[in-house]
Coordinates of C-alpha atoms in Angstrom, one line a residue:
X296 CA 41.0 21.6 50.5
X297 CA 40.8 24.3 47.1
X298 CA 39.3 22.8 44.0
X299 CA 41.3 23.4 40.9
X300 CA 39.8 26.3 39.4
X301 CA 40.9 28.0 42.7
X302 CA 44.4 26.7 43.3
X303 CA 45.7 30.0 42.1
X304 CA 44.7 33.0 41.5
X305 CA 46.3 36.0 40.9
X306 CA 44.5 39.3 42.6
X307 CA 46.7 42.0 40.3
X308 CA 49.9 43.4 39.4
X309 CA 52.0 45.9 40.9
X310 CA 54.5 46.2 38.7
X311 CA 56.0 44.7 34.9
X312 CA 58.9 45.4 33.7
X313 CA 60.6 44.2 29.9
X314 CA 64.0 45.7 29.7
X315 CA 67.1 45.3 28.7
X316 CA 69.7 45.9 31.3
X317 CA 73.1 47.7 30.8
X318 CA 76.3 45.3 31.8
X319 CA 76.7 47.6 34.8
X320 CA 73.4 47.3 36.0
X321 CA 73.1 46.6 39.7
X322 CA 69.9 47.1 42.2
X323 CA 69.9 48.6 45.9
X324 CA 69.4 45.6 48.2
X325 CA 65.6 46.1 48.1
X326 CA 62.3 44.1 49.4
X327 CA 58.3 44.4 48.9
X328 CA 55.0 42.7 50.2
X329 CA 54.6 41.6 46.6
X330 CA 55.4 37.7 45.0
X331 CA 58.1 38.8 41.9
X332 CA 58.5 36.2 38.8
X333 CA 61.6 37.2 37.5
X334 CA 62.9 35.7 34.1
X335 CA 65.7 36.4 31.8
X336 CA 65.3 36.4 28.2
X337 CA 68.6 37.0 27.5
X338 CA 72.0 37.4 28.7
X339 CA 72.6 36.4 32.3
X340 CA 72.4 38.6 35.8
X341 CA 73.5 37.6 39.4
X342 CA 70.6 37.4 41.8
X343 CA 71.8 37.7 45.6
X344 CA 69.7 37.4 48.7
X345 CA 70.2 37.0 51.9
X346 CA 70.5 32.8 51.1
X347 CA 73.3 33.4 48.9
X348 CA 73.6 34.1 45.1
X349 CA 72.4 32.2 42.0
X350 CA 73.6 33.2 38.2
X351 CA 70.1 33.1 36.0
X352 CA 71.1 32.4 32.1
X353 CA 68.5 32.6 29.1
X354 CA 65.7 30.5 30.4
X355 CA 65.6 30.4 33.8
X356 CA 63.0 31.6 36.3
X357 CA 63.0 32.7 40.1
X358 CA 60.5 33.5 42.5
X359 CA 61.3 36.2 45.4
X360 CA 58.5 35.9 48.0
X361 CA 57.1 38.8 49.6
X362 CA 59.7 40.4 51.8
X363 CA 62.6 38.7 50.7
X364 CA 65.7 41.1 50.4
X365 CA 67.6 40.7 47.2
X366 CA 69.3 42.2 44.2
X367 CA 70.2 42.1 40.7
X368 CA 73.6 41.8 39.5
X369 CA 74.8 41.9 35.4
X370 CA 77.7 40.2 34.9
X371 CA 79.7 43.6 33.6
X372 CA 79.8 42.3 29.9
X373 CA 76.5 42.1 28.2
X374 CA 72.7 42.9 28.3
X375 CA 70.5 40.6 30.2
X376 CA 66.9 40.8 28.7
X377 CA 64.7 40.5 32.2
X378 CA 60.8 40.3 32.2
X379 CA 59.8 40.3 36.0
X380 CA 56.1 40.9 37.5
X381 CA 55.3 42.0 40.7
X382 CA 52.1 40.6 42.1
X383 CA 49.4 39.7 44.5
X384 CA 48.4 36.3 45.3
X385 CA 47.4 34.7 48.6
X386 CA 46.9 31.1 47.5
X387 CA 47.9 28.5 49.2
X388 CA 49.6 27.0 46.6
X389 CA 51.7 30.1 45.8
X390 CA 54.1 28.7 48.3
X391 CA 55.3 25.9 45.8
X392 CA 57.6 28.3 44.5
X393 CA 58.8 29.6 47.6
X394 CA 62.6 29.6 47.0
X395 CA 62.2 28.6 43.7
X396 CA 64.2 28.6 40.7
X397 CA 63.0 27.4 37.3
X398 CA 63.8 26.6 34.1
X399 CA 61.8 27.1 30.9
X400 CA 61.3 24.2 29.0
X401 CA 59.0 23.7 25.5
X402 CA 56.1 23.1 27.5
X403 CA 55.4 26.4 29.0
X404 CA 57.7 28.3 26.2
X405 CA 54.1 29.2 24.4
X406 CA 51.7 30.5 27.3
X407 CA 55.3 32.3 28.6
X408 CA 55.4 34.5 25.3
X409 CA 51.5 34.6 24.9
X410 CA 51.8 36.2 28.4
X411 CA 54.9 38.6 27.6
X412 CA 53.5 40.1 24.1
X413 CA 50.0 40.6 26.3
X414 CA 51.7 42.6 28.8
X415 CA 53.5 44.4 26.3
X416 CA 50.3 45.5 24.6
X417 CA 48.5 46.1 27.7
X418 CA 51.4 47.7 30.2
X419 CA 53.9 50.2 29.5
X420 CA 56.2 47.9 30.5
X421 CA 59.4 49.8 29.9
X422 CA 58.7 53.0 31.0
X423 CA 60.0 53.1 34.8
X424 CA 58.8 53.9 37.4
X425 CA 55.4 53.8 35.6
X426 CA 55.8 50.5 35.0
X427 CA 52.9 48.6 35.1
X428 CA 50.8 51.4 34.3
X429 CA 48.0 51.3 31.0
X430 CA 48.9 52.4 27.9
X431 CA 46.7 54.7 26.3
X432 CA 45.1 52.2 24.5
X433 CA 45.5 48.9 25.5
X434 CA 43.8 45.8 23.8
X435 CA 40.4 44.9 24.8
X436 CA 40.2 42.4 27.9
X437 CA 44.3 43.4 28.1
X438 CA 44.2 43.4 31.3
X439 CA 42.2 39.8 32.1
X440 CA 44.4 38.1 29.6
X441 CA 47.2 38.8 31.1
X442 CA 46.2 37.8 34.4
X443 CA 44.7 34.6 32.9
X444 CA 48.1 34.1 30.8
X445 CA 50.2 34.7 33.8
X446 CA 47.9 32.1 35.9
X447 CA 48.5 29.5 33.6
X448 CA 51.7 30.1 33.4
X449 CA 52.0 29.5 37.0
X450 CA 49.5 26.1 36.8
X451 CA 51.9 24.8 34.0
X452 CA 55.2 24.9 36.1
X453 CA 53.4 23.7 39.0
X454 CA 52.3 20.7 36.7
X455 CA 56.0 20.1 35.5
X456 CA 57.9 20.7 38.8
X457 CA 55.7 19.2 41.1
X458 CA 56.7 15.8 42.6
X459 CA 59.9 16.1 41.1
X460 CA 62.2 18.3 43.2
X461 CA 65.4 17.2 40.9
X462 CA 64.3 19.6 38.0
X463 CA 64.6 22.7 40.5
X464 CA 66.7 24.1 42.3
X465 CA 66.5 26.8 45.6
X466 CA 69.1 29.8 45.6
X467 CA 71.6 27.8 46.9
X468 CA 72.1 25.4 44.4
X469 CA 73.2 25.5 40.6
X470 CA 73.2 22.1 39.1
X471 CA 75.2 23.1 36.2
X472 CA 77.8 24.7 38.2
X473 CA 81.1 22.8 38.5
X474 CA 81.9 20.8 42.2
X475 CA 84.9 23.2 42.6
X476 CA 83.0 26.5 42.3
X477 CA 80.1 25.6 44.3
X478 CA 83.1 24.5 47.1
X479 CA 84.3 28.1 46.8
X480 CA 81.3 29.6 47.0
X481 CA 80.1 27.4 50.1
X482 CA 83.7 28.3 51.8
X483 CA 83.8 31.9 51.5
X484 CA 79.9 32.2 52.7
X485 CA 81.1 30.5 55.5
X486 CA 84.3 32.3 55.7
X487 CA 82.6 36.0 55.2
X488 CA 83.5 37.5 58.6
X489 CA 87.3 36.9 57.8
X490 CA 89.6 38.2 55.6
X491 CA 90.2 36.1 52.9
X492 CA 92.5 36.1 50.1
X493 CA 93.4 34.5 46.9
X494 CA 96.7 33.0 48.2
X495 CA 94.0 31.7 50.7
X496 CA 91.9 30.0 48.5
X497 CA 94.9 28.6 46.4
X498 CA 96.4 26.7 49.9
X499 CA 92.7 25.1 50.4
X500 CA 91.6 23.9 47.5
X501 CA 95.2 23.2 46.2
X502 CA 94.8 25.0 43.4
X503 CA 96.7 27.4 41.5
X504 CA 95.7 31.1 41.5
X505 CA 95.1 31.7 37.8
X506 CA 93.3 28.3 37.4
X507 CA 90.6 28.9 40.2
X508 CA 89.9 33.0 38.6
X509 CA 89.4 31.2 35.0
X510 CA 86.9 28.4 36.6
X511 CA 85.5 30.6 38.5
X512 CA 85.1 33.8 35.6
X513 CA 83.7 31.4 33.5
X514 CA 80.9 30.0 35.4
X515 CA 80.1 33.3 37.8
X516 CA 81.4 36.2 35.6
X517 CA 83.7 37.7 38.0
X518 CA 86.8 36.8 40.1
X519 CA 86.8 34.8 43.8
X520 CA 87.1 38.1 45.0
X521 CA 85.2 40.2 43.4
X522 CA 82.2 37.6 44.7
X523 CA 83.6 37.2 48.1
X524 CA 83.4 40.9 48.5
X525 CA 79.8 41.0 46.9
X526 CA 79.0 38.4 49.7
X527 CA 80.4 40.9 52.3
X528 CA 78.1 43.8 51.0
X529 CA 75.2 41.9 50.8
X530 CA 75.5 41.4 54.2
X531 CA 76.7 44.9 55.3
X532 CA 73.3 46.2 53.6
X533 CA 71.6 43.4 56.0
X534 CA 73.6 44.5 59.2
X535 CA 72.4 48.0 58.3
X536 CA 68.8 47.2 57.6
X537 CA 68.0 45.1 59.9
X538 CA 70.3 45.9 63.3
X539 CA 71.5 48.6 65.3
X540 CA 75.2 48.5 64.9
X541 CA 77.4 51.1 63.9
X542 CA 79.1 51.2 60.7
X543 CA 82.3 50.5 62.3
X544 CA 80.9 47.9 63.4
X545 CA 79.7 46.4 60.4
X546 CA 83.3 47.3 58.7
X547 CA 84.8 45.1 61.7
X548 CA 82.3 42.2 61.7
X549 CA 83.0 41.8 58.3
X550 CA 86.6 41.8 58.5
X551 CA 87.2 45.1 56.2
X552 CA 90.8 46.3 56.6
X553 CA 89.4 50.0 58.3
X554 CA 85.8 51.9 58.4
X555 CA 87.0 54.2 55.6
X556 CA 87.9 51.2 52.9
X557 CA 84.7 50.2 54.1
X558 CA 82.7 53.1 53.6
X559 CA 84.7 54.1 50.2
X560 CA 83.9 50.4 48.5
X561 CA 80.4 50.3 49.8
X562 CA 79.5 53.9 48.0
X563 CA 81.5 52.7 45.1
X564 CA 79.4 49.4 44.5
X565 CA 76.4 51.7 45.8
X566 CA 76.2 54.9 45.1
X567 CA 75.6 55.9 48.6
X568 CA 78.0 56.2 51.9
X569 CA 76.7 53.3 54.5
X570 CA 75.2 55.8 56.8
X571 CA 73.4 57.8 54.0
X572 CA 71.8 54.2 52.5
X573 CA 70.5 53.2 56.3
X574 CA 69.0 56.7 56.4
X575 CA 67.2 56.3 53.2
X576 CA 66.2 52.9 54.6
X577 CA 64.4 54.5 57.2
X578 CA 62.7 57.4 55.0
X579 CA 61.3 54.7 52.7
X580 CA 59.6 53.3 55.2
X581 CA 56.7 55.2 55.1
X582 CA 56.4 55.8 51.5
X583 CA 56.7 52.2 50.5
X584 CA 53.7 51.4 53.6
X585 CA 51.6 54.7 51.9
X586 CA 52.5 53.2 48.2
X587 CA 51.3 49.9 49.0
X588 CA 47.8 50.9 50.6
X589 CA 46.8 52.6 48.0
X590 CA 47.5 49.6 45.6
X591 CA 45.6 47.7 47.8
X592 CA 42.6 50.0 48.0
X593 CA 42.5 50.0 44.1
X594 CA 42.7 46.2 43.5

């Protein structure tokens, strides 16, 4: 069994970002070989994985484990301030954070703020794609201090939430979410290959369409049908990424009215057609492998 001093060891950072995301911000569905610490410092954003979606508000932390497909979508109304770190860690204890979404408490706030300040002084945290590279004149010991503060934060989070899973949530459940909205989300996930309409949801849950839209928007910041289409889009990306099914087959599997409509909707939301999206995934594999190998060599 590892000693306390070896419980968590962060080998290095791959990328550090501290940015204000525009209301219309949305990443493509992606994955990486590193662990990711993702903190919402202001505003809110929807985090989507293969397991479902999670609405993150100011003060929430989510962890993505290596090679977990995910994307981030802002609410279309307000700026979201985010601080995230992609990091290398092979300590067994890091598995404690797999699938976890945590709420920042007063006991960890000082360490978190110190970490953000140290990273901001040491790294170019708002200069994509160079995020994580050193500033021209970083403070003495800035890299080591940032790593130590991050390890301290992880240990404090482990102390606070270990043995009390009621304080933590996973990507499938939000304790602050209205039960009606939870049931709606779960029903749409189970029927992702269907052709649900607002009328169908109204009949199923015995509430008016206006009531369902109002309560859903207050909790998730979009309409039920927009959420349903986002689920379909996420699954479409997974199918394009992990299977050899054709674009037409993806459209049919997910219940889109036609392959042409599916392609138009996909391009509108993602910025690329389904075929181009698949080509980009294939071409990016070797680039990603090369970049990861170079970064590991530099650790």
